[in-house]
Short mmCIF file of C-alpha atoms in Angstrom, two decimals:
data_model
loop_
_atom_site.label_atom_id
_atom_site.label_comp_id
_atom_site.label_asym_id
_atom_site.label_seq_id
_atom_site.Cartn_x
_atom_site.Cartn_y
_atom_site.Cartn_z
CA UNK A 53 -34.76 16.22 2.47
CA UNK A 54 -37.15 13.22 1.14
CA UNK A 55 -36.83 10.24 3.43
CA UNK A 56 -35.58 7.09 1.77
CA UNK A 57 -39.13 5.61 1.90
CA UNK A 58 -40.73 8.43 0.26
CA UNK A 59 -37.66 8.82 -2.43
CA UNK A 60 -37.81 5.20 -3.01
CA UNK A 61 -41.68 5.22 -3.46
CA UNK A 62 -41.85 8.44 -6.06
CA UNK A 63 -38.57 6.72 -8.43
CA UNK A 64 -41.16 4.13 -8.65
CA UNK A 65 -44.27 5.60 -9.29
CA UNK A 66 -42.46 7.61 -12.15
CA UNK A 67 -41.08 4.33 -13.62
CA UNK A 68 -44.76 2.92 -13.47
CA UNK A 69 -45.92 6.07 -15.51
CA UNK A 70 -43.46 5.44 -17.99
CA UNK A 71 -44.72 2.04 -18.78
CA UNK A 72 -48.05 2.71 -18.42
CA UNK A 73 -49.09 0.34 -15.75
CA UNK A 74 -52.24 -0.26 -14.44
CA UNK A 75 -52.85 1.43 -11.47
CA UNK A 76 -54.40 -1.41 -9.54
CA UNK A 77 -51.13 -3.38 -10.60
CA UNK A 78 -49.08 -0.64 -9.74
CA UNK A 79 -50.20 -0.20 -6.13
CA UNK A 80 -50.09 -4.17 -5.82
CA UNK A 81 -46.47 -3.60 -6.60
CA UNK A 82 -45.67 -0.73 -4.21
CA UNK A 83 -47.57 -2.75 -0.91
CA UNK A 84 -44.71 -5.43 0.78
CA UNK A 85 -45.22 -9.15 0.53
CA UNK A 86 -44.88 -9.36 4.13
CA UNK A 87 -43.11 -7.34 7.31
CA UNK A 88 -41.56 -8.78 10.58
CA UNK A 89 -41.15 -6.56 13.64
CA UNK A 90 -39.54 -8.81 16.52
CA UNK A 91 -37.92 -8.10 19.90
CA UNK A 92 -34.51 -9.07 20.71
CA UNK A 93 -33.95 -9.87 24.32
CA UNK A 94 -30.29 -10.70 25.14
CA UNK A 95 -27.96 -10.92 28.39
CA UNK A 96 -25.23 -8.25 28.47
CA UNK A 97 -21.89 -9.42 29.68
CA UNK A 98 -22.20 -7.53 32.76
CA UNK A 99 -25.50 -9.62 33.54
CA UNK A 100 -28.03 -6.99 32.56
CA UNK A 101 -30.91 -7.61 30.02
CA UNK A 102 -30.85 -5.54 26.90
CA UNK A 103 -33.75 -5.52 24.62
CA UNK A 104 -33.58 -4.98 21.10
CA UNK A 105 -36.26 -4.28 17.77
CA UNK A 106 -35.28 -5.92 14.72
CA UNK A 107 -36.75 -5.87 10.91
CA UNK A 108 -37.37 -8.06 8.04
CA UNK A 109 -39.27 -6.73 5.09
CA UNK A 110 -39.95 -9.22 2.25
CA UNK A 111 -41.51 -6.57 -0.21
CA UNK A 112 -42.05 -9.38 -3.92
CA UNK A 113 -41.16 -12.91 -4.69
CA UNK A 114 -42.87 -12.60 -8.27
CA UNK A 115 -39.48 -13.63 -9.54
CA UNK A 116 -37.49 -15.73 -7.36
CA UNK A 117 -36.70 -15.99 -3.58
CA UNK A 118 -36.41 -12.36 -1.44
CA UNK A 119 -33.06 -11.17 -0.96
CA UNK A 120 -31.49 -8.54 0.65
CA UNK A 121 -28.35 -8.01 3.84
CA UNK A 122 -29.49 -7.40 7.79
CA UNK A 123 -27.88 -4.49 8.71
CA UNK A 124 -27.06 -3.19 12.60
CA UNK A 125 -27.28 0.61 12.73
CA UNK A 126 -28.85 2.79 15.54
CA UNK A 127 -30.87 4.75 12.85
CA UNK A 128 -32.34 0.73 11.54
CA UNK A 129 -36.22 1.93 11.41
CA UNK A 130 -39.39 0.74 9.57
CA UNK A 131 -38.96 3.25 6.81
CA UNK A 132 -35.51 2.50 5.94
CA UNK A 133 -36.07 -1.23 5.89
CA UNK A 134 -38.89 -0.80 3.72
CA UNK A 135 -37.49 1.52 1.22
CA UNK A 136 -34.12 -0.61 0.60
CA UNK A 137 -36.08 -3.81 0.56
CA UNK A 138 -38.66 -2.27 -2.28
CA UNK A 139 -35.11 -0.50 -3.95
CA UNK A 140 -34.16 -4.72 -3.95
CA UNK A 141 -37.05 -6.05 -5.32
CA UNK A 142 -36.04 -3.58 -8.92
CA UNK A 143 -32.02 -4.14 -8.33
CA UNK A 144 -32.37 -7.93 -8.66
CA UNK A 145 -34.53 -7.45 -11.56
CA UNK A 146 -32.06 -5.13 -13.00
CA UNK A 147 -29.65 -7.28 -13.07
CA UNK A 148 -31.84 -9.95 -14.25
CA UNK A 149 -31.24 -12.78 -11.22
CA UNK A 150 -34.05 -14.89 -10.07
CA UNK A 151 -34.58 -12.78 -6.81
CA UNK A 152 -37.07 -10.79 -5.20
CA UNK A 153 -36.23 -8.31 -2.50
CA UNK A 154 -36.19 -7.92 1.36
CA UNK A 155 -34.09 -6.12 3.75
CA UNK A 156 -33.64 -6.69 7.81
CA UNK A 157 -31.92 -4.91 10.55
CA UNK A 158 -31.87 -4.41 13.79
CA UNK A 159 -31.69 -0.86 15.85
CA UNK A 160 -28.49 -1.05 17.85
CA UNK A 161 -25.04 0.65 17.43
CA UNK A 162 -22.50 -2.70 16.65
CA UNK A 163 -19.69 -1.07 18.71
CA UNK A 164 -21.04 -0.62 21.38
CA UNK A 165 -21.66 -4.59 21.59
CA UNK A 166 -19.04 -7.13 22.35
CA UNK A 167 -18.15 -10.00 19.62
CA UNK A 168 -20.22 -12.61 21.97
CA UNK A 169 -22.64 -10.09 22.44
CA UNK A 170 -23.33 -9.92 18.77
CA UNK A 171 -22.93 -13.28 18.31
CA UNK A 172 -26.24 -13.67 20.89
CA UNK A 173 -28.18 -10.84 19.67
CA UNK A 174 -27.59 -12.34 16.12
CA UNK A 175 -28.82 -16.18 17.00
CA UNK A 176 -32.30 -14.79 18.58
CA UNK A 177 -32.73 -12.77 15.67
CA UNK A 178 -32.56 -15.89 13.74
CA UNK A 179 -34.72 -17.48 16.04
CA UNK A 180 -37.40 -15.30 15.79
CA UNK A 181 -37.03 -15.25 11.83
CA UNK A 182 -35.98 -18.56 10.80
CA UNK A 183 -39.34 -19.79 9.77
CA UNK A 184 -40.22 -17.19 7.70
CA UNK A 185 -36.39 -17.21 5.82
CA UNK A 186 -34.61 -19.85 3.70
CA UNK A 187 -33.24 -21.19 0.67
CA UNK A 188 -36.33 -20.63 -1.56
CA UNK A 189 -38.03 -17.76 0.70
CA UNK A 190 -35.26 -15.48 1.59
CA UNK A 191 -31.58 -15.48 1.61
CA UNK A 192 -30.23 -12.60 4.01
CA UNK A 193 -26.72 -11.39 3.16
CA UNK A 194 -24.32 -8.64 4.69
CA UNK A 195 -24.88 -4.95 4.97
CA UNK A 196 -23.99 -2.24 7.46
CA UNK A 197 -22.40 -3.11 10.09
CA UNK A 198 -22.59 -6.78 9.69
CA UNK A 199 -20.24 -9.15 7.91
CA UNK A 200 -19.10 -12.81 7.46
CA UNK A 201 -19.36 -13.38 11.16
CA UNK A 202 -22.82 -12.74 11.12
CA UNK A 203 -23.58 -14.94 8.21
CA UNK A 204 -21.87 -17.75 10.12
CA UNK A 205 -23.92 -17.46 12.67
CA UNK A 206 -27.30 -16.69 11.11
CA UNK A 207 -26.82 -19.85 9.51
CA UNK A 208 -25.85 -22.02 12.38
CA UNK A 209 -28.72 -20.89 14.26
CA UNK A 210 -30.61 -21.81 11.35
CA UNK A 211 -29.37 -25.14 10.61
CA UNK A 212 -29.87 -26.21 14.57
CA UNK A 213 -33.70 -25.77 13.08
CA UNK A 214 -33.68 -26.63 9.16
CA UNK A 215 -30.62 -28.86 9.10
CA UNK A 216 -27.42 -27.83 7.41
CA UNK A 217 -28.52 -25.03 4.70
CA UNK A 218 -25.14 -22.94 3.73
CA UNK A 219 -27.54 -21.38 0.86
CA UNK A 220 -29.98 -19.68 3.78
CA UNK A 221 -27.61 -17.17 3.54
CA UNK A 222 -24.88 -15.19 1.45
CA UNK A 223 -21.39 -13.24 1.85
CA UNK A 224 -19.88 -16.09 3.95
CA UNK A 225 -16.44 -16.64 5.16
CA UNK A 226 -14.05 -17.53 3.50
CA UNK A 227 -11.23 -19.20 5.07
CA UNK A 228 -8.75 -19.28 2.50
CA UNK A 229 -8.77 -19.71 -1.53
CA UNK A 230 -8.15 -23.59 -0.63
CA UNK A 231 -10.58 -23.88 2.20
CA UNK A 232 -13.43 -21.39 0.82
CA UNK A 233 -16.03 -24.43 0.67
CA UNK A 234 -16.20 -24.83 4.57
CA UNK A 235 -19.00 -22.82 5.36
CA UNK A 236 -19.63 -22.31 0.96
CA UNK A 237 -18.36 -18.72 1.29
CA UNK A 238 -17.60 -17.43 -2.70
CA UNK A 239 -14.68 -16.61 -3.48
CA UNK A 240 -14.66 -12.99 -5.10
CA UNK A 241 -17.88 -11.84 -2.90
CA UNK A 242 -15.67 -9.72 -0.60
CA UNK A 243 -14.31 -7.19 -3.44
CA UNK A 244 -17.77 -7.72 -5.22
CA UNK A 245 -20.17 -4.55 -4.60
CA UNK A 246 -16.34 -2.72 -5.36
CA UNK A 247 -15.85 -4.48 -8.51
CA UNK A 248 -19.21 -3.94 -9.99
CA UNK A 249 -19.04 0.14 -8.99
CA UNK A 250 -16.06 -0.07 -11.15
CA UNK A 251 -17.20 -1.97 -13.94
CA UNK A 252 -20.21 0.78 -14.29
CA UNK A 253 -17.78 3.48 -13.92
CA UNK A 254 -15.98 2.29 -17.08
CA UNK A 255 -19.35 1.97 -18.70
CA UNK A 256 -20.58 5.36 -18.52
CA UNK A 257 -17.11 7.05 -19.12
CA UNK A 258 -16.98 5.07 -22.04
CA UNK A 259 -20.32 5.94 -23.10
CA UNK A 260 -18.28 9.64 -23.37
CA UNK A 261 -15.48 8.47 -24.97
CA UNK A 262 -13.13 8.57 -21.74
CA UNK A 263 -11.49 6.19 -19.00
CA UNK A 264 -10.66 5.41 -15.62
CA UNK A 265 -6.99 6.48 -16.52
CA UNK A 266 -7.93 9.86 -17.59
CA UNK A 267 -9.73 10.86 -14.53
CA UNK A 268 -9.88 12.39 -10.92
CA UNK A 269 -12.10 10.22 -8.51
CA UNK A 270 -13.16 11.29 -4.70
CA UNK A 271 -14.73 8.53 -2.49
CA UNK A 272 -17.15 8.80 -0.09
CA UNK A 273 -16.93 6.10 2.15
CA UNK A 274 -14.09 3.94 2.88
CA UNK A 275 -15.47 0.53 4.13
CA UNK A 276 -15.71 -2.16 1.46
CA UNK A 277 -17.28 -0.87 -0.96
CA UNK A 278 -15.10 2.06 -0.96
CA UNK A 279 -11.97 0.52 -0.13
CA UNK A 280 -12.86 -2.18 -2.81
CA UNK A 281 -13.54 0.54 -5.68
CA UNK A 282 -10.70 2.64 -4.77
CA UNK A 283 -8.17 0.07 -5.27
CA UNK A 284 -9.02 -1.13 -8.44
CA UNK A 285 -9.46 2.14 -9.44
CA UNK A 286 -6.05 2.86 -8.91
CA UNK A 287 -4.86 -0.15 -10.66
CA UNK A 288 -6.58 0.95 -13.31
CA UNK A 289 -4.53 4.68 -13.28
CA UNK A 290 -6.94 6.02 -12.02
CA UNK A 291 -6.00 9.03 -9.82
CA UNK A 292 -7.74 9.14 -6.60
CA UNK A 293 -7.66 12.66 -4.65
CA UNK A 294 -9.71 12.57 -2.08
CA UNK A 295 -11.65 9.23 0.40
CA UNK A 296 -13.21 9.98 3.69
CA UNK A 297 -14.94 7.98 6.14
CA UNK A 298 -16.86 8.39 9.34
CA UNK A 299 -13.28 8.87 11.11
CA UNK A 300 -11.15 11.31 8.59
CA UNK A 301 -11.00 12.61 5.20
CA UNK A 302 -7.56 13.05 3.36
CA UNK A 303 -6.52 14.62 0.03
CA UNK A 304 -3.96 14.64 -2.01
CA UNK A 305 -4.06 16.80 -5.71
CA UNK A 306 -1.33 14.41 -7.80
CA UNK A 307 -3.36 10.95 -6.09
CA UNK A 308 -3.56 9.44 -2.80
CA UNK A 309 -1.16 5.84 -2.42
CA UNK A 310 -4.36 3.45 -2.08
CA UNK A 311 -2.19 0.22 -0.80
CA UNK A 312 -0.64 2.57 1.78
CA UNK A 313 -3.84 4.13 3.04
CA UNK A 314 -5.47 0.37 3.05
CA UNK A 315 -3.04 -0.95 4.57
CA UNK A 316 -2.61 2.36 7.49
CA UNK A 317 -6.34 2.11 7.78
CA UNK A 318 -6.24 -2.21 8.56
CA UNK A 319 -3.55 -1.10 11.34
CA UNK A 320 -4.78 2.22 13.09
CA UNK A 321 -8.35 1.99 12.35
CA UNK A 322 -8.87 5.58 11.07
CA UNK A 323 -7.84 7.55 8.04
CA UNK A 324 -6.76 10.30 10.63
CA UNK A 325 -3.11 11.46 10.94
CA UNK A 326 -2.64 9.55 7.24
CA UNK A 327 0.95 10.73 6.06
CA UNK A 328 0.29 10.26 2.25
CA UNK A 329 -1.87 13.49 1.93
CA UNK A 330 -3.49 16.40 3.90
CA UNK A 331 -6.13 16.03 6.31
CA UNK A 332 -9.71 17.87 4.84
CA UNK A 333 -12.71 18.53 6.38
CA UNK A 334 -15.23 15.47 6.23
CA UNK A 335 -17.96 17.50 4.86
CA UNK A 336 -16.06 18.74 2.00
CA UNK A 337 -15.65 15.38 0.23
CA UNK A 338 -18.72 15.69 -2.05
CA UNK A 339 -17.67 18.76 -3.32
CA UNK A 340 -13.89 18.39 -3.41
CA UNK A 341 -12.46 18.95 -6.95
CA UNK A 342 -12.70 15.88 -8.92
CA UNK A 343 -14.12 14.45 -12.81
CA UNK A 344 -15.76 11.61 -10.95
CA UNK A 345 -17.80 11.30 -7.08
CA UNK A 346 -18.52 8.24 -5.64
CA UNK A 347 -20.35 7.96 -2.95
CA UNK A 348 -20.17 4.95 -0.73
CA UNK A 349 -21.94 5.26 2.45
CA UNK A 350 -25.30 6.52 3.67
CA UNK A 351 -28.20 7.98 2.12
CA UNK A 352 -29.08 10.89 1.06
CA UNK A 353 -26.19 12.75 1.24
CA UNK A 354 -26.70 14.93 -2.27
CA UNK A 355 -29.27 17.08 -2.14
CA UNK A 356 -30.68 20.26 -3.12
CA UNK A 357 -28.49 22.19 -0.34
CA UNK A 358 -24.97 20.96 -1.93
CA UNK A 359 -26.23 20.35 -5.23
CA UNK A 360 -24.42 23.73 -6.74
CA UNK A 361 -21.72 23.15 -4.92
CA UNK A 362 -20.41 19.52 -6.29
CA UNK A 363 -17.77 19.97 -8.88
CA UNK A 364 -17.91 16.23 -10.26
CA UNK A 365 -19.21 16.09 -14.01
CA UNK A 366 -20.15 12.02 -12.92
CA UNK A 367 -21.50 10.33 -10.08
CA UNK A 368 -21.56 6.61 -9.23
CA UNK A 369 -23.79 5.48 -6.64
CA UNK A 370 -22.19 3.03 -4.85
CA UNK A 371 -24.27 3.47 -1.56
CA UNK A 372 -27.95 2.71 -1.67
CA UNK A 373 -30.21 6.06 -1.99
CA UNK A 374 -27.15 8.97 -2.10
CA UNK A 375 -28.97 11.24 -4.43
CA UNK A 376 -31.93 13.21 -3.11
CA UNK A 377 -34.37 13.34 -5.85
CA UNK A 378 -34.81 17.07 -5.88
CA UNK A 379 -31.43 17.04 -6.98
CA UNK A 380 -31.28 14.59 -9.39
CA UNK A 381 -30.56 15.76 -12.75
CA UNK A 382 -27.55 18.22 -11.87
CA UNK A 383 -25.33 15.53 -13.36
CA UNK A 384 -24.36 12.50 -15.73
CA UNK A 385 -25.04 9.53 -12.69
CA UNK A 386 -25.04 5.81 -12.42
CA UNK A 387 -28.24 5.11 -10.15
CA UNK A 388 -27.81 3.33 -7.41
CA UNK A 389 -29.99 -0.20 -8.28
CA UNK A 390 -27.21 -0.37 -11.43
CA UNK A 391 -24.26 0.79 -9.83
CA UNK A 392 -23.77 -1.45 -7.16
CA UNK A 393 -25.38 -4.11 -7.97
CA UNK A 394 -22.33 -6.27 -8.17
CA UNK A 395 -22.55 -7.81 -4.73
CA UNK A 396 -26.09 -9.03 -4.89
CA UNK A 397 -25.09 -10.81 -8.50
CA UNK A 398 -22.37 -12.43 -6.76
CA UNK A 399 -24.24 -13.32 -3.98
CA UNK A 400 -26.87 -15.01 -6.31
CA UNK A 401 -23.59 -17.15 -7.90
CA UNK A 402 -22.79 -18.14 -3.64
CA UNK A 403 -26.25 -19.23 -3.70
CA UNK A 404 -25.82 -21.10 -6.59
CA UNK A 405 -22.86 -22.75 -6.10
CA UNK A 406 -24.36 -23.39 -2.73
CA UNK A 407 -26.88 -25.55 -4.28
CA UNK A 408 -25.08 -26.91 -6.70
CA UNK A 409 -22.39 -28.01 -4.52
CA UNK A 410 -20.02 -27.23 -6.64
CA UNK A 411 -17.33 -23.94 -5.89
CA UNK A 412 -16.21 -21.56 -9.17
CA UNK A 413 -12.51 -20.35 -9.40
CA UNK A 414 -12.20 -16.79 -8.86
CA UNK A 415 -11.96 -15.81 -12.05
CA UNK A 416 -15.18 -17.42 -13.27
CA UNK A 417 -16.60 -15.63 -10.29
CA UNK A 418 -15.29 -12.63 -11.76
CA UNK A 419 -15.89 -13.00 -15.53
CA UNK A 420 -19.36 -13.75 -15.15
CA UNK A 421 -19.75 -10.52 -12.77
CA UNK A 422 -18.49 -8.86 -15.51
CA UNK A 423 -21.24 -10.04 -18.08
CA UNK A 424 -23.45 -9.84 -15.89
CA UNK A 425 -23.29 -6.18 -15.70
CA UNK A 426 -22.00 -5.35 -19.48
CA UNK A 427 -25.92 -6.80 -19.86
CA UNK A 428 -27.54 -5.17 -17.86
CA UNK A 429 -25.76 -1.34 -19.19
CA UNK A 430 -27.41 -2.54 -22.71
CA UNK A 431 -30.52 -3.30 -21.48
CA UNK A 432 -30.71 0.11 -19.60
CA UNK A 433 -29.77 1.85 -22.57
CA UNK A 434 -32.23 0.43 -24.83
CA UNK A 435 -34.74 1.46 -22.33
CA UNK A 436 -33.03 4.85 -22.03
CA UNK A 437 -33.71 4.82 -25.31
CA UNK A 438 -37.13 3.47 -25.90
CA UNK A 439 -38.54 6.37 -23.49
CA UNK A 440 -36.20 9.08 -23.44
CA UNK A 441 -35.34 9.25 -20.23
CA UNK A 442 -32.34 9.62 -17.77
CA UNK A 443 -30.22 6.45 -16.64
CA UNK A 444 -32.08 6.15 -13.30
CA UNK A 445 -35.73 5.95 -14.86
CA UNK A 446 -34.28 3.77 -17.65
CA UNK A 447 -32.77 1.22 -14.67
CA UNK A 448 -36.18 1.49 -12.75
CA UNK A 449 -38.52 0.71 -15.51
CA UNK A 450 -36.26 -1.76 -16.53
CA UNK A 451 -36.61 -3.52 -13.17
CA UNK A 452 -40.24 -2.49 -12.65
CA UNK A 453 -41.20 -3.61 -15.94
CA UNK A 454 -39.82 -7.23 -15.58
CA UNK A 455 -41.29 -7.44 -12.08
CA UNK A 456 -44.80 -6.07 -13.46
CA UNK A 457 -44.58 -9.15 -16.04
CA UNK A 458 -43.35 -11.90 -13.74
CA UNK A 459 -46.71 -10.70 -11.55
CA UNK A 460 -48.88 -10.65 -14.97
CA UNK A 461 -47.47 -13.86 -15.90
CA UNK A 462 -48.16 -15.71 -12.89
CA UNK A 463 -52.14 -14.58 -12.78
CA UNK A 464 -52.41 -11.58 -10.83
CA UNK A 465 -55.98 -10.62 -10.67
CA UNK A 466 -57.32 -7.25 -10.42
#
């Protein structure tokens, strides 16, 4: 299997064929704007020292500020980092918001760290980072295995330096829909990255004259991007069979209860033992029976090995990187830099209404989302179109291209 890096690296060079970029430009493009490597020191609650290696890659700013989440994952290396913070860079300009990209992390398993252990490990990260971060450098935001809490406290430990700055970072608390401006949390970010797999799910079943309503869905993942997409999938009629996560997999052939299984997972903690459908084997979810497949956690989890053996006629990429490239064109797909795309947008409206001041309703939050992405499925199309190619090279010379002209524009030299 390709490593993410490598994956990441040959989507590109492909798009930069396409458009027939120069190749001085084009390796300009590839090489990050800058990368941090930093050492975490912290005190253990039982008194010990524990040392930790954290990330930040800021890969372009040709367009706007980097932005990208800090995730905490034992498997956070140099590679990863780089190839989601270059996979960034082309998702912002997809979606056509004023960012450039980055991505951070730091190499430690989350549960096996107390809440005020995490809390510590978190504030010397941001010590060690907060001069090269900020409101018009780069705006960290959730990923995996961070959340809210970790925003809070990225950007305390970063106002105790810059003075208060709620736009440093995005994907905020949100204390309630009348108390959301506390911290200037959005409302609507939470469900976001959910949302926007589901409004590109409509899109391309549309595109073949079908709907949510008429289909089977399995879900890979059930954190909040899955949980998110599943239940507005099934408020939509949408029937789904079969979600697994790191801790169970269930199915059920007339449509799993998604409030129920929410709700069971919120209380338990697992999808194991779920009563509202039969327990499968985890590694069966990608190809259980189903019209669509949406996978929602790590990387690289299609590839040449299972290819045959997925039954989906559609995939939606709601994780970053799912879809080996070797195995790329066994089916009708929404790449990942389209398909979930929906929580960067709305973390470029937190940022906004951060600096504004100023806090949108939900529904605004919402209905621009929406246009947002109706937008950007046109613009991929037309460049679908305009060099007959599949949806993933049409969204990556879409983004490449308008990163390639930002660079142009602002007197690159060769």
């Amino acid at each position: 299997m390709m490593n993410a890096l490598a994956a990441t690296n040959r989507n590109f060079c492909h798009a930069a064929r396409i458009l027939g970029l120069d190749s001085k430009l084009e390796k300009s493009l590839l090489i990050p704007f800058r990368e941090i490597k930093v050492e975490c020191t912290i005190p253990k609650d039982d008194g010990t020292l524990a040392s930790y290696v954290g990330f930040r890659v800021q890969h372009d700013n040709a367009r706007g500020p980097m932005k990208g989440g800090i995730r905490y994952h034992p498997e956070v290396d140099h590679d990863e980092v780089n190839a989601l913070a270059q996979l960034m860079t082309w998702k912002t300009a997809v979606a056509d918001i004023p960012y450039g990209g980055a991505k951070g992390g730091i190499g430690c398993n989350p549960m096996d760290l107390s809440i005020t252990e995490l809390e510590r490990l978190t504030r010397v990260f941001t010590q060690k980072i907060q001069d090269l971060i900020g409101i018009h450098r780069d705006v960290p935001a959730p990923d995996l295995g961070t959340n809210a809490q970790t925003m809070a406290w990225i950007l305390d430990e970063y106002s105790k330096f810059q003075g208060h700055s709620p736009a440093v970072v995005t994907g905020k608390p949100i204390v309630s829909k009348s108390e959301r401006e506390d911290l200037g949390g959005s409302l609507g970010r939470e469900a976001a990255t959910g949302r926007g797999v589901v409004f590109a799910t409509e899109a391309l079943l549309a595109e073949y004259g079908k709907s949510i309503t008429d289909m089977k869905f399995a879900l890979q993942g059930f954190g909040n991007v899955g949980s998110w997409a599943a239940k507005f999938i099934h408020e939509k009629g949408g029937k789904v069979v079969a979600v697994s996560d790191v801790t169970g997999a269930v199915e059920n052939s007339i449509g799993i209860d998604i409030p129920a299984l929410i709700e069971y997972k919120e209380i338990n903690g697992t999808l194991k033992d779920f009563q509202g459908g039969d327990s499968m084997d985890l590694n069966d979810l990608l190809i259980h029976e189903c019209d669509v497949l949406i996978p929602c956690a790590l990387g690289g989890v299609l590839n040449k090995e299972n290819a045959a053996d997925v039954k989906a006629k559609f995939i939606i990429e709601g994780a970053n990187h799912p879809t080996d490239p070797e195995a790329d064109e066994e089916w009708l797909y929404f790449p990942d830099i389209y398909a979930n795309s929906g929580g960067v947008t709305v973390s470029y409206f937190e940022w906004v209404q951060n600096i504004q001041g100023f806090m949108w309703e939900e529904e605004k939050v919402n209905f621009e989302l929406q246009r947002y992405m109706k937008r950007a499925f046109r613009e991929i199309k037309a460049m679908c179109k305009l060099h007959d190619c599949s949806l993933r090279m049409g969204a990556f010379s879409l983004g490449v291209d308008r990163v390639a002209r930002a660079t142009l524009l602002r007197g690159w030299e060769a």
